[in-house]
PDB file of C-alpha atoms in Angstrom:
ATOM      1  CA  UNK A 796     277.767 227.964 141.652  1.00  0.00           C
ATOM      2  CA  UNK A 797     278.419 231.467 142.754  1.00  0.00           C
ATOM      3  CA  UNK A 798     276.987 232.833 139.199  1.00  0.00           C
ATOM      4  CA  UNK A 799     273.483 230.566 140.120  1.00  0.00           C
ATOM      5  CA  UNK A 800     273.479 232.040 143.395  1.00  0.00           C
ATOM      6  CA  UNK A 801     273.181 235.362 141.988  1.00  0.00           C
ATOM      7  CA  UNK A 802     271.374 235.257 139.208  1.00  0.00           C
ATOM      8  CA  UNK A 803     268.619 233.145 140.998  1.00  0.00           C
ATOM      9  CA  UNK A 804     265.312 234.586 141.462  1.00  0.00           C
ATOM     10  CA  UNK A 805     261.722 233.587 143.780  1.00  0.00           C
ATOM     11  CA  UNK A 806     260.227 234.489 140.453  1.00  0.00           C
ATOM     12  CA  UNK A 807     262.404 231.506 138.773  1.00  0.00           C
ATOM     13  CA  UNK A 808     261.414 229.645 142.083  1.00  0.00           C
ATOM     14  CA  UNK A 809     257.799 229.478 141.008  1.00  0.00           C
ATOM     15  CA  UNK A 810     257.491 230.184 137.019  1.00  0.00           C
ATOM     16  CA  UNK A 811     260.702 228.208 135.880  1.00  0.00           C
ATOM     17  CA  UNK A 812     260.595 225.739 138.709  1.00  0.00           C
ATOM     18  CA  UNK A 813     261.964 222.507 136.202  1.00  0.00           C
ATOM     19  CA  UNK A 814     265.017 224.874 135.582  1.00  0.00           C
ATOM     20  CA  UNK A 815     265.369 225.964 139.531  1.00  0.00           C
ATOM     21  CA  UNK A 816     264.636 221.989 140.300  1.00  0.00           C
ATOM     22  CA  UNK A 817     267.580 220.575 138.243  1.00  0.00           C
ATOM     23  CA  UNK A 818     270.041 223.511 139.319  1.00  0.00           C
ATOM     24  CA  UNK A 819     269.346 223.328 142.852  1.00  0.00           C
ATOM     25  CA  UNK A 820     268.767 219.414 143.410  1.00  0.00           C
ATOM     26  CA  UNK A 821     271.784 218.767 141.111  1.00  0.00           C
ATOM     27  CA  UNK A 822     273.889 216.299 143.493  1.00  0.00           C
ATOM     28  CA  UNK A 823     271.450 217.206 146.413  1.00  0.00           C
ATOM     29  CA  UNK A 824     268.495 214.537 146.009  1.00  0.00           C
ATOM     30  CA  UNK A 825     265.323 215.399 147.133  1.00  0.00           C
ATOM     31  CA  UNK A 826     265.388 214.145 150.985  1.00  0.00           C
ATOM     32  CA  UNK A 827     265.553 216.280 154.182  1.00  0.00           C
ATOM     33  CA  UNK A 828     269.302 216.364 154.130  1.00  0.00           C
ATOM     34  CA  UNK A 829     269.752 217.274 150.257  1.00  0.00           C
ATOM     35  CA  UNK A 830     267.223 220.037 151.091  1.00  0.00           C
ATOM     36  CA  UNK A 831     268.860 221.631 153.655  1.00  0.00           C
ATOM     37  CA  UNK A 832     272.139 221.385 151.664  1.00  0.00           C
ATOM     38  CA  UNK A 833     270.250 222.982 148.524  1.00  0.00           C
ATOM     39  CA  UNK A 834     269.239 225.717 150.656  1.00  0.00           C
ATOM     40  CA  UNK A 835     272.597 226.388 152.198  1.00  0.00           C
ATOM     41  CA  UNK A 836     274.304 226.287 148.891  1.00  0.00           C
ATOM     42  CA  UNK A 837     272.254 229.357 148.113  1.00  0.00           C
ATOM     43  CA  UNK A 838     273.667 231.101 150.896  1.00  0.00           C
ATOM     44  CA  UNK A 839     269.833 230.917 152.643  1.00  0.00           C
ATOM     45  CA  UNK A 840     269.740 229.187 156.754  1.00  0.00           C
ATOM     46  CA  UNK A 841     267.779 226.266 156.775  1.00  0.00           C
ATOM     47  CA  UNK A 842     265.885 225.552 159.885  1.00  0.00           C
ATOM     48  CA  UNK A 843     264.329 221.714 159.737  1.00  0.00           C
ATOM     49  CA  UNK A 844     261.173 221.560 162.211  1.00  0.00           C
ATOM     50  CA  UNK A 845     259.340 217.957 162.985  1.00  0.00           C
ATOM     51  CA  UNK A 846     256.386 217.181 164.827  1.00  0.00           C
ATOM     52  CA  UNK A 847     253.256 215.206 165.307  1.00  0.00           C
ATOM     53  CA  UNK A 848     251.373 217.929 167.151  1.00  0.00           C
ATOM     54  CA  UNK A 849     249.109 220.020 165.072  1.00  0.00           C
ATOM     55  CA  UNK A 850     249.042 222.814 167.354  1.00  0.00           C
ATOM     56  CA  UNK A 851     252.738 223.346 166.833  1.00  0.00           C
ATOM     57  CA  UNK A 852     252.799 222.493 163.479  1.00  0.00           C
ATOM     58  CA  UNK A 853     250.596 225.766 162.977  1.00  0.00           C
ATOM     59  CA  UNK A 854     252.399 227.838 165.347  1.00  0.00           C
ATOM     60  CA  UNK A 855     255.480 226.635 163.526  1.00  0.00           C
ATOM     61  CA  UNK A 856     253.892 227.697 160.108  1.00  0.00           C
ATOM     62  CA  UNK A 857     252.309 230.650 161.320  1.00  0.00           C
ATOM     63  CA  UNK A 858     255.638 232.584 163.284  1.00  0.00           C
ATOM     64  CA  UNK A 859     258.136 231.583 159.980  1.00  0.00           C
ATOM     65  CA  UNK A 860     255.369 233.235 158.102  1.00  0.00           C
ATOM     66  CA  UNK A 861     255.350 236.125 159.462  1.00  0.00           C
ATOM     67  CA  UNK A 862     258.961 236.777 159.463  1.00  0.00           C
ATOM     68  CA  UNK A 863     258.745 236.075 155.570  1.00  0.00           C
ATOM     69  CA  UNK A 864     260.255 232.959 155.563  1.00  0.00           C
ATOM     70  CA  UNK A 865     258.936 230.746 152.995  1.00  0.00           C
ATOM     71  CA  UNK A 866     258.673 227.037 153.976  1.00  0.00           C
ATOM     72  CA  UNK A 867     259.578 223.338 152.336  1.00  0.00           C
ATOM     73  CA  UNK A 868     256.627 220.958 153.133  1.00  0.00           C
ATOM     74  CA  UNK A 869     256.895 217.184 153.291  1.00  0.00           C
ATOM     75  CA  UNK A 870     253.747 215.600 152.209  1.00  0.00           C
ATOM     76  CA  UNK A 871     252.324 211.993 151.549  1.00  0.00           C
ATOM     77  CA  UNK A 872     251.942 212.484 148.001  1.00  0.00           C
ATOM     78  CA  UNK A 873     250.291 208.984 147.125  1.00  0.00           C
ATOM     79  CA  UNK A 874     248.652 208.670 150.937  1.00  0.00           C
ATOM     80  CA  UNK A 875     249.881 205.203 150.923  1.00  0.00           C
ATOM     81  CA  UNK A 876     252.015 202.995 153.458  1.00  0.00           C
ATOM     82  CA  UNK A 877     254.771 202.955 150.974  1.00  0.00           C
ATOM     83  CA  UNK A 878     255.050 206.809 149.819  1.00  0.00           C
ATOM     84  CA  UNK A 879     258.575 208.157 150.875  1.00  0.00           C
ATOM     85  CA  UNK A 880     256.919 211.635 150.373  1.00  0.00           C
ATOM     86  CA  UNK A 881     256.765 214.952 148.468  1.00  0.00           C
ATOM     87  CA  UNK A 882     258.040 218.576 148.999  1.00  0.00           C
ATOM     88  CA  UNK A 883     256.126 221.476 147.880  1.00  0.00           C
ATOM     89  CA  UNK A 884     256.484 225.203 149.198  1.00  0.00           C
ATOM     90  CA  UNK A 885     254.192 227.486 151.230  1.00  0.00           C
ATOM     91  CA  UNK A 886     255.116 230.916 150.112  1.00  0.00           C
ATOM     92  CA  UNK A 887     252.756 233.336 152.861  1.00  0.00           C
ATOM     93  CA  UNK A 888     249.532 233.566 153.865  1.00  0.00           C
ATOM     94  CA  UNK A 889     246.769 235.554 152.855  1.00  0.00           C
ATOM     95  CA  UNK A 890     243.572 236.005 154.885  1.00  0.00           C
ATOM     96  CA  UNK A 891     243.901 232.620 156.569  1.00  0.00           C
ATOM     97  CA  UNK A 892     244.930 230.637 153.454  1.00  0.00           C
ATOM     98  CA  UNK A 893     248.245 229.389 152.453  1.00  0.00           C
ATOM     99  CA  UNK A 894     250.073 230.297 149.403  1.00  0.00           C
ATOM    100  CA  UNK A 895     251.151 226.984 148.467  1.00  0.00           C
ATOM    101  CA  UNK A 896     253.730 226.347 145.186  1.00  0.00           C
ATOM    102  CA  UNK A 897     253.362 222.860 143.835  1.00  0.00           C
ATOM    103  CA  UNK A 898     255.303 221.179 141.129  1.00  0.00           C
ATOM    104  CA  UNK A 899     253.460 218.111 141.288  1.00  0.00           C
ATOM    105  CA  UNK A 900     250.109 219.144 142.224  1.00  0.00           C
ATOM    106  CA  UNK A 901     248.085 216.355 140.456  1.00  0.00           C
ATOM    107  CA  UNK A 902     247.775 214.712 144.161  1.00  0.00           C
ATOM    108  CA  UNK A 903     246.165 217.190 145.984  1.00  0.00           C
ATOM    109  CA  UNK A 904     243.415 217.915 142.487  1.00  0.00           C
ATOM    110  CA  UNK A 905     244.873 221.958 143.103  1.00  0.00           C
ATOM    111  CA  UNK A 906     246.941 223.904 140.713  1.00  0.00           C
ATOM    112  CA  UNK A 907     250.823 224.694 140.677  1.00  0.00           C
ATOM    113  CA  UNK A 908     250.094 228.021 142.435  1.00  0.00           C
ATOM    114  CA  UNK A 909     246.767 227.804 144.516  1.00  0.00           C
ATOM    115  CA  UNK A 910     245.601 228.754 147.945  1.00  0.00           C
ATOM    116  CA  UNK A 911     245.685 225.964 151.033  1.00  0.00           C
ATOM    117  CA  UNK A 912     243.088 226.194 154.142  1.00  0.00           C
ATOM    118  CA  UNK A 913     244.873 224.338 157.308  1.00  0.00           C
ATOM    119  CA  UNK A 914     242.395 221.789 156.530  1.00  0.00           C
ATOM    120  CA  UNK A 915     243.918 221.277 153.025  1.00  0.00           C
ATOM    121  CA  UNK A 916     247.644 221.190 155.069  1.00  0.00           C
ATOM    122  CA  UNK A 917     246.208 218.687 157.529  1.00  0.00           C
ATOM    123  CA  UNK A 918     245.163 216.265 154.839  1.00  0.00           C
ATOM    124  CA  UNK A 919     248.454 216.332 152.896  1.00  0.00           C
ATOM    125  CA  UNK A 920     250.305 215.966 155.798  1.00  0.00           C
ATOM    126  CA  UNK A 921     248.368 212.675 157.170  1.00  0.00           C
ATOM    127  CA  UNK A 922     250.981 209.498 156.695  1.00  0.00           C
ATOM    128  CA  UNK A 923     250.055 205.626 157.263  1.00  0.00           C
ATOM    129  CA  UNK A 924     251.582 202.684 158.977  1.00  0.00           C
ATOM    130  CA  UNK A 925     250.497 199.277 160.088  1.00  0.00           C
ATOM    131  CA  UNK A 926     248.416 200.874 162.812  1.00  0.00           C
ATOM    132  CA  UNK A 927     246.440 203.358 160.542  1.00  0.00           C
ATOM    133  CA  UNK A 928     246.779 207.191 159.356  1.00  0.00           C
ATOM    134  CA  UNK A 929     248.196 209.938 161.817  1.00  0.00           C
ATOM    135  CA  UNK A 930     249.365 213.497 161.629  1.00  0.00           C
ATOM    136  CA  UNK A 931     253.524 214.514 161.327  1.00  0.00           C
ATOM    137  CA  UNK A 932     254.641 217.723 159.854  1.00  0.00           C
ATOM    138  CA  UNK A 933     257.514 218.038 158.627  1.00  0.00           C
ATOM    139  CA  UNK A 934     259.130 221.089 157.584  1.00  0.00           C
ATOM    140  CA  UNK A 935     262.201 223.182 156.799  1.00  0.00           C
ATOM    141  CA  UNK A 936     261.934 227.253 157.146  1.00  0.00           C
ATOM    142  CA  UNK A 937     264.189 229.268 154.252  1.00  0.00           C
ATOM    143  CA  UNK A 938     265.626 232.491 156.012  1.00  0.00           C
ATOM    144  CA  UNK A 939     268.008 234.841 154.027  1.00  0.00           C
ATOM    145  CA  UNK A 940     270.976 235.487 156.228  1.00  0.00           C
ATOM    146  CA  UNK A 941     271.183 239.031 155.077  1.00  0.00           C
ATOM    147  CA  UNK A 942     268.019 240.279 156.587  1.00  0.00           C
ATOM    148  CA  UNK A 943     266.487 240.257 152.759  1.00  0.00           C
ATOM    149  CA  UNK A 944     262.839 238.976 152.935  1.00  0.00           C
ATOM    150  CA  UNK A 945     262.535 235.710 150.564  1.00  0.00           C
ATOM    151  CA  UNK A 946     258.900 236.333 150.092  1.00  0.00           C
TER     152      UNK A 946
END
């Protein structure tokens, strides 16, 4: 609603994210598509971003970062075959680390609010098939369409 959208806060992004979860996601799901129509909603351009290349994935990561545009990260929150995944937020970067906000951060043994190497990314971003484990990142970039830095 118009009165969420402007009443909405990064700060209720990170310390009252079970309130920002059910307003957002209400009607939207949690999958790529009811992500990037969560994000729109809030007025905000999405910008989805796959690959299996880890080189690009940090290029990716590091370029949105820098133009203070927070990004949605798809994990494998179980790392099994059968895990649909998980989406968690990287907020910056600070002297090489990631800022990374996590509601369900019992997976990766790290807090809500703690500090990723690309090591740490790697590993949460390694899926399985029949074949084995391999790397995809998958991504969406948040970018405020008025300029405003979302960071």
């Amino acid at each position: 609603s118009d009165s969420f959208k402007k009443h909405f806060t990064i700060y209720d992004a990170i310390f009252n994210y079970k309130w920002t979860k059910t307003k957002i996601l209400s009607g939207y799901g949690v999958k790529e598509k009811g992500m990037i129509s969560a994000v729109k909603k809030l007025g905000w351009k999405p910008t989805p971003f796959k690959t299996l290349s880890e080189m690009e994935a940090q290029e990716f990561m590091e370029q949105k970062l820098r133009t203070n545009s927070p990004i949605l990260l798809k994990a494998n929150y179980s790392k099994t075959f059968n895990d649909s995944g998980h989406w968690f937020v990287c907020g910056g970067i600070n002297k090489s680390k990631y800022i990374i906000i996590d509601s369900e951060s019992i997976a990766s043994n790290k807090g809500i609010l703690s500090l990723y190497s690309w090591e740490d990314l790697y590993r949460r971003n390694t899926w399985y098939n029949d074949e084995g484990k391999y790397f995809q990142f998958q991504a969406i970039s948040v970018e405020s369409n008025n300029g405003i830095s979302l960071m």
